[in-house]
mmCIF file of N, CA and C in Angstrom:
data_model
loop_
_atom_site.group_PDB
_atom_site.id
_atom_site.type_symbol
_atom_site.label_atom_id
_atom_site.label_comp_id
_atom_site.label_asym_id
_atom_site.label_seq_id
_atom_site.Cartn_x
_atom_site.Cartn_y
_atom_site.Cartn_z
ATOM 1 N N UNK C 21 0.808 -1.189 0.000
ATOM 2 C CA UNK C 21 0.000 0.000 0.000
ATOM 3 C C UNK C 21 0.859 1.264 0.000
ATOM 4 N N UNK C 22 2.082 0.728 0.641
ATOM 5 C CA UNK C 22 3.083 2.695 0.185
ATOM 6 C C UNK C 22 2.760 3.269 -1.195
ATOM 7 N N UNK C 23 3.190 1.718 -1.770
ATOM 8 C CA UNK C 23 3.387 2.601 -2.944
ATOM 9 C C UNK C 23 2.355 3.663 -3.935
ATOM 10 N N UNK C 24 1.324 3.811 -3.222
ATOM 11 C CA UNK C 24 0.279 4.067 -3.419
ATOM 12 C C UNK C 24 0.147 5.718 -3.140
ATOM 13 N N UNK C 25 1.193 5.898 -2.052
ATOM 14 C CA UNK C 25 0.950 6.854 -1.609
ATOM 15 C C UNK C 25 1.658 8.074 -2.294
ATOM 16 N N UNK C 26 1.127 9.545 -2.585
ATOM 17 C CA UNK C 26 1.570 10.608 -3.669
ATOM 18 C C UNK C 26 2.094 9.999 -4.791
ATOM 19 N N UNK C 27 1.069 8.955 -5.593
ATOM 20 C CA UNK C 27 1.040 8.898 -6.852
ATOM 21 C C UNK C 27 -0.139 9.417 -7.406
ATOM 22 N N UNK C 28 0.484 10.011 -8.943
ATOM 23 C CA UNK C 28 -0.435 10.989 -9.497
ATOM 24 C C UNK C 28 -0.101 10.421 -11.366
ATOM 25 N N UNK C 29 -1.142 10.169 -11.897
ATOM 26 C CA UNK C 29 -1.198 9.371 -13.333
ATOM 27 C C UNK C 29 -1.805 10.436 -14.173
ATOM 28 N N UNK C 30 -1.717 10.880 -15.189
ATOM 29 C CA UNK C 30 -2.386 12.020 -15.806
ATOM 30 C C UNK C 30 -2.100 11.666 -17.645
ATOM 31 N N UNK C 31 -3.041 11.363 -18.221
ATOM 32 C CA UNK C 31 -3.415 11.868 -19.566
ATOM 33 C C UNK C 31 -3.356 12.774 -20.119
ATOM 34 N N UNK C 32 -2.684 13.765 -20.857
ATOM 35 C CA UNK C 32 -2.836 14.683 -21.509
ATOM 36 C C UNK C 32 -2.352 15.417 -22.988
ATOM 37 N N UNK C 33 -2.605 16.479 -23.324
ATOM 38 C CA UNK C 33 -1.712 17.082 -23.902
ATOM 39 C C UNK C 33 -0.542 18.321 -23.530
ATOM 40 N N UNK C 34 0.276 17.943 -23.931
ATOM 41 C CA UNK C 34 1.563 19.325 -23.665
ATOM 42 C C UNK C 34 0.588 20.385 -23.898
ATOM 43 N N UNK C 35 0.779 21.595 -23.322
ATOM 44 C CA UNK C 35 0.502 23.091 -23.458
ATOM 45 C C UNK C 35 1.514 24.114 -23.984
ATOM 46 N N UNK C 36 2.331 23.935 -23.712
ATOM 47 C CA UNK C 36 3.593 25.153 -24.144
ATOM 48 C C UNK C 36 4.869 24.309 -24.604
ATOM 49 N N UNK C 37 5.603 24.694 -25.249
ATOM 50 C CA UNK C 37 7.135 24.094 -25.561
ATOM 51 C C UNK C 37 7.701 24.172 -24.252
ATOM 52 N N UNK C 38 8.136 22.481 -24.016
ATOM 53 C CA UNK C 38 8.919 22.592 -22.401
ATOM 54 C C UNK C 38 10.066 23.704 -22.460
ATOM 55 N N UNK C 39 10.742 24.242 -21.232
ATOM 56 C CA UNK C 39 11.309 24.525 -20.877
ATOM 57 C C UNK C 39 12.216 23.864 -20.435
ATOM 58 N N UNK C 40 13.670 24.236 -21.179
ATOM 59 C CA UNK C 40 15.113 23.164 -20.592
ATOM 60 C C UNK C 40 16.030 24.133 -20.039
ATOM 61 N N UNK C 41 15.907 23.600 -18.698
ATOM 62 C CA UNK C 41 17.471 23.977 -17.788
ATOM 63 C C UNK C 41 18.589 23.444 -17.584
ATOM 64 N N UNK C 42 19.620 23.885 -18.156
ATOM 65 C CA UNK C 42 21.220 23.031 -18.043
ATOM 66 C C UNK C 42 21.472 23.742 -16.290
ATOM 67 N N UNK C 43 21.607 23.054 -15.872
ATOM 68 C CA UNK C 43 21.972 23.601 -14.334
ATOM 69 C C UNK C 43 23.266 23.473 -14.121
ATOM 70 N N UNK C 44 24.192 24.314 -13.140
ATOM 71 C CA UNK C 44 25.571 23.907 -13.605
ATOM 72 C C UNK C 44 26.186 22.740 -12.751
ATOM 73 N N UNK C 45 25.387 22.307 -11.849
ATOM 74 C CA UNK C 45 25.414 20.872 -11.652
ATOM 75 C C UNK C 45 26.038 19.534 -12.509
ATOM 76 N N UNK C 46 25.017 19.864 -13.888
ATOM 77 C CA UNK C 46 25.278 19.531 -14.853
ATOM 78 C C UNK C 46 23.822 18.946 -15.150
ATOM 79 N N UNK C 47 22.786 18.913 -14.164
ATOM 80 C CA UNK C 47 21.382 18.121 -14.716
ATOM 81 C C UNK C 47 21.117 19.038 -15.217
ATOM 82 N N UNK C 48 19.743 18.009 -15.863
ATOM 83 C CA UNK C 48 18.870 19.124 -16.632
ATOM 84 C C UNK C 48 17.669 18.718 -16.411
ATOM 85 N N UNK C 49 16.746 20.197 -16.386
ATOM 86 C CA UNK C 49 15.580 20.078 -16.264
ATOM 87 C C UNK C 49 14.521 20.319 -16.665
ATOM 88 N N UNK C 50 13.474 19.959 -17.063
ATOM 89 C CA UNK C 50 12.285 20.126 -18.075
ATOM 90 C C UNK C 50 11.070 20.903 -17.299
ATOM 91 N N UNK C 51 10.715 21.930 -17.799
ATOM 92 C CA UNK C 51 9.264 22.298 -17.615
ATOM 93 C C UNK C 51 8.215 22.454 -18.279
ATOM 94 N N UNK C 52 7.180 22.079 -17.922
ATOM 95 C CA UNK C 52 6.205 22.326 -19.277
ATOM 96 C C UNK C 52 4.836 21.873 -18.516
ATOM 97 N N UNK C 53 3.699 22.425 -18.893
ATOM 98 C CA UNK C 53 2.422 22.014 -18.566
ATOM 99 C C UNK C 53 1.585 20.901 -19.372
ATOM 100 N N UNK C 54 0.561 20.853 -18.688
ATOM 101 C CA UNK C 54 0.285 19.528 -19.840
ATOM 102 C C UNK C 54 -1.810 19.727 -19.182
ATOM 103 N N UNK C 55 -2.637 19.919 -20.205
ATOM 104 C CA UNK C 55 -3.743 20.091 -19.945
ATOM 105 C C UNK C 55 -4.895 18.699 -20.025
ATOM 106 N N UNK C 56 -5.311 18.387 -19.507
ATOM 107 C CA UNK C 56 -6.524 16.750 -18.960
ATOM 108 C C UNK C 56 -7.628 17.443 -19.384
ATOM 109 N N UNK C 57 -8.609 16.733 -19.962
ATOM 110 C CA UNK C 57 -9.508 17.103 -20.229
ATOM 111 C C UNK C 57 -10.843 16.261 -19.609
ATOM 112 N N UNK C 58 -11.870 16.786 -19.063
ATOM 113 C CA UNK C 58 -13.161 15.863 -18.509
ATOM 114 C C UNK C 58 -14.265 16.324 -19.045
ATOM 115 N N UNK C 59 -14.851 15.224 -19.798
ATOM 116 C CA UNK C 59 -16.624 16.072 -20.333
ATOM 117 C C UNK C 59 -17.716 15.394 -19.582
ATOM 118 N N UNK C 60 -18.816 16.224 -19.629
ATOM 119 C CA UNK C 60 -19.739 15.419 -18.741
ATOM 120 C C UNK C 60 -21.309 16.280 -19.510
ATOM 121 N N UNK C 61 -22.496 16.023 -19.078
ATOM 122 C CA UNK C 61 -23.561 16.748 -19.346
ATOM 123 C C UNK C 61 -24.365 16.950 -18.579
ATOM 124 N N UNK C 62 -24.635 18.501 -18.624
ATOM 125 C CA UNK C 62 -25.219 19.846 -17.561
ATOM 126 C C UNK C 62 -26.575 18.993 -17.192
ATOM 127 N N UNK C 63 -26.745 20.051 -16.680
ATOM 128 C CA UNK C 63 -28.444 19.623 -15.957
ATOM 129 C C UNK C 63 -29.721 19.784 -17.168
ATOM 130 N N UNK C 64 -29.197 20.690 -18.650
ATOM 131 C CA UNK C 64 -30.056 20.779 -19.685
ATOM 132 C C UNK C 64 -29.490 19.670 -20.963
ATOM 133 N N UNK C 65 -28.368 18.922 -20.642
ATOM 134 C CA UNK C 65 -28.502 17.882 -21.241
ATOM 135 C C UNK C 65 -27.010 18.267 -22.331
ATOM 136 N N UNK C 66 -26.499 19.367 -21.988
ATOM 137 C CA UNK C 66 -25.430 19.850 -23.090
ATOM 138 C C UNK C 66 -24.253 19.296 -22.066
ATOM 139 N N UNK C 67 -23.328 19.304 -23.584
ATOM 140 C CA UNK C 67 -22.291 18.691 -23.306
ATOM 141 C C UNK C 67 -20.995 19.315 -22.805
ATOM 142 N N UNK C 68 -20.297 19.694 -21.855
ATOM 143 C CA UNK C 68 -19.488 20.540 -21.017
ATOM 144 C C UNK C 68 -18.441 19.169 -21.239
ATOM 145 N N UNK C 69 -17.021 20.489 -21.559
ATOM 146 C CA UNK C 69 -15.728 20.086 -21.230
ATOM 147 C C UNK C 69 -15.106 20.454 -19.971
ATOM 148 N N UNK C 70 -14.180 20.328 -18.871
ATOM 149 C CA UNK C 70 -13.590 20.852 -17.798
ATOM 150 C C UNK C 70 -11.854 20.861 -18.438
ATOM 151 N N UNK C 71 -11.335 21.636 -18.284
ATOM 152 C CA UNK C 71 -9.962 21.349 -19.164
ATOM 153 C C UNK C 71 -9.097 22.228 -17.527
ATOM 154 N N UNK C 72 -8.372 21.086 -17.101
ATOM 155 C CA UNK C 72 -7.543 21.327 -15.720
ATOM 156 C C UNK C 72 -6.106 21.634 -16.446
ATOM 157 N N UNK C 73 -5.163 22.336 -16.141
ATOM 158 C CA UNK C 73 -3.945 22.576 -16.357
ATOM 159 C C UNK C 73 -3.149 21.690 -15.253
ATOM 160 N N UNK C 74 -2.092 21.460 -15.034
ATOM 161 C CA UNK C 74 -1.240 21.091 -14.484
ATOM 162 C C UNK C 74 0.577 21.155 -14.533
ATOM 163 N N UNK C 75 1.089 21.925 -14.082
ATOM 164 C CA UNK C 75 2.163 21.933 -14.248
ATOM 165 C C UNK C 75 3.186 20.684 -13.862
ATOM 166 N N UNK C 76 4.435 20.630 -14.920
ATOM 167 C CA UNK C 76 5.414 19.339 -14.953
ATOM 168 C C UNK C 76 6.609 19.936 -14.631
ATOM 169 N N UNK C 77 7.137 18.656 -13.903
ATOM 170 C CA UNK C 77 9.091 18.995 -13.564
ATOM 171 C C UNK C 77 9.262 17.732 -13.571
ATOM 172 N N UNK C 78 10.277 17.642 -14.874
ATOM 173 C CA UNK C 78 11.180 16.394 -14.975
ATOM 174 C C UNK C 78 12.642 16.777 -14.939
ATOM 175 N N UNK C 79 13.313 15.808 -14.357
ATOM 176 C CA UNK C 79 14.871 16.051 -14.358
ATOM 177 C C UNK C 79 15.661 14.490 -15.083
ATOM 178 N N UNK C 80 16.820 14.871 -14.857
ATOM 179 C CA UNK C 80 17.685 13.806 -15.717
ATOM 180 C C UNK C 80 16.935 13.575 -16.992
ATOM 181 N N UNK C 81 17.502 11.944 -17.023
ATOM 182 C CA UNK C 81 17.466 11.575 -18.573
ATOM 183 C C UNK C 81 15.559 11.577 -18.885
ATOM 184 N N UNK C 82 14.603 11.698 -17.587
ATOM 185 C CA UNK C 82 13.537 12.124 -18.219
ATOM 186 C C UNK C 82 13.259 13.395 -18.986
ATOM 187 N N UNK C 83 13.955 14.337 -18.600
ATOM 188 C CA UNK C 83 13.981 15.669 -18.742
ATOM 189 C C UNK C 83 14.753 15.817 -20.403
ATOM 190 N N UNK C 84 15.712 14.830 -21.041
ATOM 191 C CA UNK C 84 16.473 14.659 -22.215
ATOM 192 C C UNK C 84 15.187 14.473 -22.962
ATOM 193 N N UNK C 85 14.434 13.102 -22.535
ATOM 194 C CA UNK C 85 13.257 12.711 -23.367
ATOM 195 C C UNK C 85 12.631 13.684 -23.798
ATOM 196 N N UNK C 86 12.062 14.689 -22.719
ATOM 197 C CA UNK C 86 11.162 15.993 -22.801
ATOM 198 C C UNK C 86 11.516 16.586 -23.911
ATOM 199 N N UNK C 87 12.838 17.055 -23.813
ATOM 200 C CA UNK C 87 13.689 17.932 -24.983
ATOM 201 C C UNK C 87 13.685 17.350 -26.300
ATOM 202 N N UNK C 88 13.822 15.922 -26.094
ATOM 203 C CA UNK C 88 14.155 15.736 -28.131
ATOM 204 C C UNK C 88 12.588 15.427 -28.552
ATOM 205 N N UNK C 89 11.696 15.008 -27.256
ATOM 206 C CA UNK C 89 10.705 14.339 -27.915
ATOM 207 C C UNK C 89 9.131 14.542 -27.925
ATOM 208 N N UNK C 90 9.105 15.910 -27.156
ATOM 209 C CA UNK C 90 8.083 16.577 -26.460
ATOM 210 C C UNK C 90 7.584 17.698 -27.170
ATOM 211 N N UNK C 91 7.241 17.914 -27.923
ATOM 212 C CA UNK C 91 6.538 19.592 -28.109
ATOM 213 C C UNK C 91 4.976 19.359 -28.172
ATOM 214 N N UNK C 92 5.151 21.233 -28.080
ATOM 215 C CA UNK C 92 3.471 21.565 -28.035
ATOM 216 C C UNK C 92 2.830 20.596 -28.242
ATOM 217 N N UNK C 93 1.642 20.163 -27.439
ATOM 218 C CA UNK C 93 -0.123 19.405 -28.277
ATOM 219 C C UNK C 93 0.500 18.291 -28.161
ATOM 220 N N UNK C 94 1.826 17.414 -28.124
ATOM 221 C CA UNK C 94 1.943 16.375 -27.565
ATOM 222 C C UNK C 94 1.122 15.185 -26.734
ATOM 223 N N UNK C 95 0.779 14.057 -27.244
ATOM 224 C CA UNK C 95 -0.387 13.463 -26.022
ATOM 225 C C UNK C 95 0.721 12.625 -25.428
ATOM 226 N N UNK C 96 0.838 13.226 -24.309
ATOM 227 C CA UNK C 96 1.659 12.076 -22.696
ATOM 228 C C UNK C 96 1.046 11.380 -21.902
ATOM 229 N N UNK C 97 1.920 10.509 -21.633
ATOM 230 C CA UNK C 97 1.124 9.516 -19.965
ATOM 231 C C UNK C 97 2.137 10.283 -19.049
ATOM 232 N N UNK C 98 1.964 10.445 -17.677
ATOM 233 C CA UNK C 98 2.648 11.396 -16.784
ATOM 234 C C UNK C 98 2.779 10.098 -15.632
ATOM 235 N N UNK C 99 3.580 9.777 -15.096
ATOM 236 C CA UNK C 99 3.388 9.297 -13.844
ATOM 237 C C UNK C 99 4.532 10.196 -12.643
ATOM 238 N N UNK C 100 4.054 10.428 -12.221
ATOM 239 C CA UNK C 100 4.875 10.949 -10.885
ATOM 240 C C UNK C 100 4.310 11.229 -9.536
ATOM 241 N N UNK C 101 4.941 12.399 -8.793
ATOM 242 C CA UNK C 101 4.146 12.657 -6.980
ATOM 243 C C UNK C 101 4.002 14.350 -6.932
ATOM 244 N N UNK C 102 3.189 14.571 -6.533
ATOM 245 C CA UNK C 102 2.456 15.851 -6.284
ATOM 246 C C UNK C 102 4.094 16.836 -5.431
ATOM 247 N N UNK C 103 4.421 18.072 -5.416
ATOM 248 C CA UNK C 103 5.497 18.647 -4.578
ATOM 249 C C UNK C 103 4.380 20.100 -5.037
ATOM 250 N N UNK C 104 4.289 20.969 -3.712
ATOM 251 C CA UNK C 104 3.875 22.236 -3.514
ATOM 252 C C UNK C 104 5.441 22.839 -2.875
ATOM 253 N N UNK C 105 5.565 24.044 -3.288
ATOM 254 C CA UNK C 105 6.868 24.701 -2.926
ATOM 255 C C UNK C 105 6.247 25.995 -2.989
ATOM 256 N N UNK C 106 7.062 27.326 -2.338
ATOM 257 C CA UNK C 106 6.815 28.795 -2.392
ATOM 258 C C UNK C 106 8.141 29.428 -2.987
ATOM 259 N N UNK C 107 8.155 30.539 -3.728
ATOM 260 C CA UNK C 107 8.992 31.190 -3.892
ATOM 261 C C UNK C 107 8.626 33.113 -4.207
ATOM 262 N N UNK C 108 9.142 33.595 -4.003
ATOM 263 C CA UNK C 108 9.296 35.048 -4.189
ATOM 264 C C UNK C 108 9.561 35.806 -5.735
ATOM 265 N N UNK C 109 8.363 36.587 -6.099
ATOM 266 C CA UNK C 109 8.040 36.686 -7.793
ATOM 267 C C UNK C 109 8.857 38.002 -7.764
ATOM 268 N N UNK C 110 9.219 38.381 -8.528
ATOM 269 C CA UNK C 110 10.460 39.818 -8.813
ATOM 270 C C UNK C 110 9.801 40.777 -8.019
ATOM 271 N N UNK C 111 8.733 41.196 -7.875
ATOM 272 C CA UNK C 111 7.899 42.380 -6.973
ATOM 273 C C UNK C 111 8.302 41.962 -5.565
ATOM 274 N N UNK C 112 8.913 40.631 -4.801
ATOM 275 C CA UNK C 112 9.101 40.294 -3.853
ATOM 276 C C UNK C 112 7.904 39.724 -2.922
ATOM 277 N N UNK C 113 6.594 39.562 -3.882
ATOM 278 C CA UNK C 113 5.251 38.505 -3.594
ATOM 279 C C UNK C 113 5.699 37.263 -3.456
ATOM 280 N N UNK C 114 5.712 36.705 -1.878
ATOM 281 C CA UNK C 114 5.650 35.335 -2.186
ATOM 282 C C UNK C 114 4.150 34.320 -2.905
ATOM 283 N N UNK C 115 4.770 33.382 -3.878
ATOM 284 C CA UNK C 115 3.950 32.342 -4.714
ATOM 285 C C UNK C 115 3.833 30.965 -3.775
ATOM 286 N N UNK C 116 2.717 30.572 -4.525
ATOM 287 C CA UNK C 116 3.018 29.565 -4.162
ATOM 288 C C UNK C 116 2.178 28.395 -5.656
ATOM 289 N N UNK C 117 2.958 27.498 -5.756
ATOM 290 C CA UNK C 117 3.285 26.871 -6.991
ATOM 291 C C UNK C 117 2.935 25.261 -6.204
ATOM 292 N N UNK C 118 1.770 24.232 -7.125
ATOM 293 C CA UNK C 118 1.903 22.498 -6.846
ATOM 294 C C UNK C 118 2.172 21.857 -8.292
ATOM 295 N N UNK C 119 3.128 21.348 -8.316
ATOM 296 C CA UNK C 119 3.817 20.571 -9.644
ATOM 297 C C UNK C 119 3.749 18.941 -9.589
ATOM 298 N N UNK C 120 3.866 18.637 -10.485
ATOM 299 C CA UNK C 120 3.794 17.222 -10.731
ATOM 300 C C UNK C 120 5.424 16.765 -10.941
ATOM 301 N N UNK C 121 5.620 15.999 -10.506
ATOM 302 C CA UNK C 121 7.725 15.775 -10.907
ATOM 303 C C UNK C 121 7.561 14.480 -11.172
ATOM 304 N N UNK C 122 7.518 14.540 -12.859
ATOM 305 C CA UNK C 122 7.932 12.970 -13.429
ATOM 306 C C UNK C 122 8.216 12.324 -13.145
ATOM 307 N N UNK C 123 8.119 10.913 -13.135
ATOM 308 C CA UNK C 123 9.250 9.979 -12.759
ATOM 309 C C UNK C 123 9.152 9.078 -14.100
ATOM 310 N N UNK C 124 7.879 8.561 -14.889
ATOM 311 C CA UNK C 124 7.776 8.319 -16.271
ATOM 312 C C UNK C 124 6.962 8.971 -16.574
ATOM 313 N N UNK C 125 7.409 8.826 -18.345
ATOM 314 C CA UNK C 125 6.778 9.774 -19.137
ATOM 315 C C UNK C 125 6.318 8.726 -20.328
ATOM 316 N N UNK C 126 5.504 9.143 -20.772
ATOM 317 C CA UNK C 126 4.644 7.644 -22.056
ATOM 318 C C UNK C 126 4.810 8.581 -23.200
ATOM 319 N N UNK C 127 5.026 8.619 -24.538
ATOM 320 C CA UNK C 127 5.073 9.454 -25.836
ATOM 321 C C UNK C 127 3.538 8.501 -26.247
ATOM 322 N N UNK C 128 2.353 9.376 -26.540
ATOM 323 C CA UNK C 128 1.378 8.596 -26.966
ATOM 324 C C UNK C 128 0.945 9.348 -28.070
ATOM 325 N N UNK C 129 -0.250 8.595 -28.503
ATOM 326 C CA UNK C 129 -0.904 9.861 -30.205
ATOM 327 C C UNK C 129 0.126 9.600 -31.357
ATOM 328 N N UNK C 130 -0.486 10.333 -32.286
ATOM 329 C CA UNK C 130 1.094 10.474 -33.187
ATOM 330 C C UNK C 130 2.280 11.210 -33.147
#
């Protein structure tokens, strides 16, 4: 049953061209969103989409995949664990940001 625990599976399509960070570490890291879509029908019988965003962080050689093999409208399988973090936006507003951090990534669609 651990393993169960902060896993997060998601269907989607890419939203934006990831974002690649060479860190001088030497990893690298991928960002990019990826949008799920849910339809269902209203109380008058019409047909409603819900379209959730979700933001991605992959590192290492998942994060390579991202780069050669990922663009826009992309359809992915996502598997990874939920991480909420805060940080401070140039005005000196702290954010606060919940990401998804890869651990596999599926290339699906054409």
């Amino acid at each position: 049953m651990s393993t169960l625990r902060n896993t997060v599976q998601l269907i989607g399509h890419v939203g934006n061209e990831p974002e690649i960070v060479n860190l001088e570490s030497g990893k690298k890291l991928a960002k990019f969103s990826v949008a799920t879509n849910e339809s269902y029908k209203n109380a008058k019988g019409e047909k409603v989409t819900d379209t959730q965003w979700h933001n991605i962080v992959a590192w290492g050689k998942t994060a390579e995949l991202v780069e050669n093999y990922v663009p826009k409208g992309k359809e992915v399988g996502i598997e990874g664990k939920l991480t909420s973090r805060s940080y401070e936006d140039k005005d000196g507003v702290k954010r606060y940001i919940t990401e998804v951090v890869c651990h596999e990534l599926l290339l699906l669609g054409k």
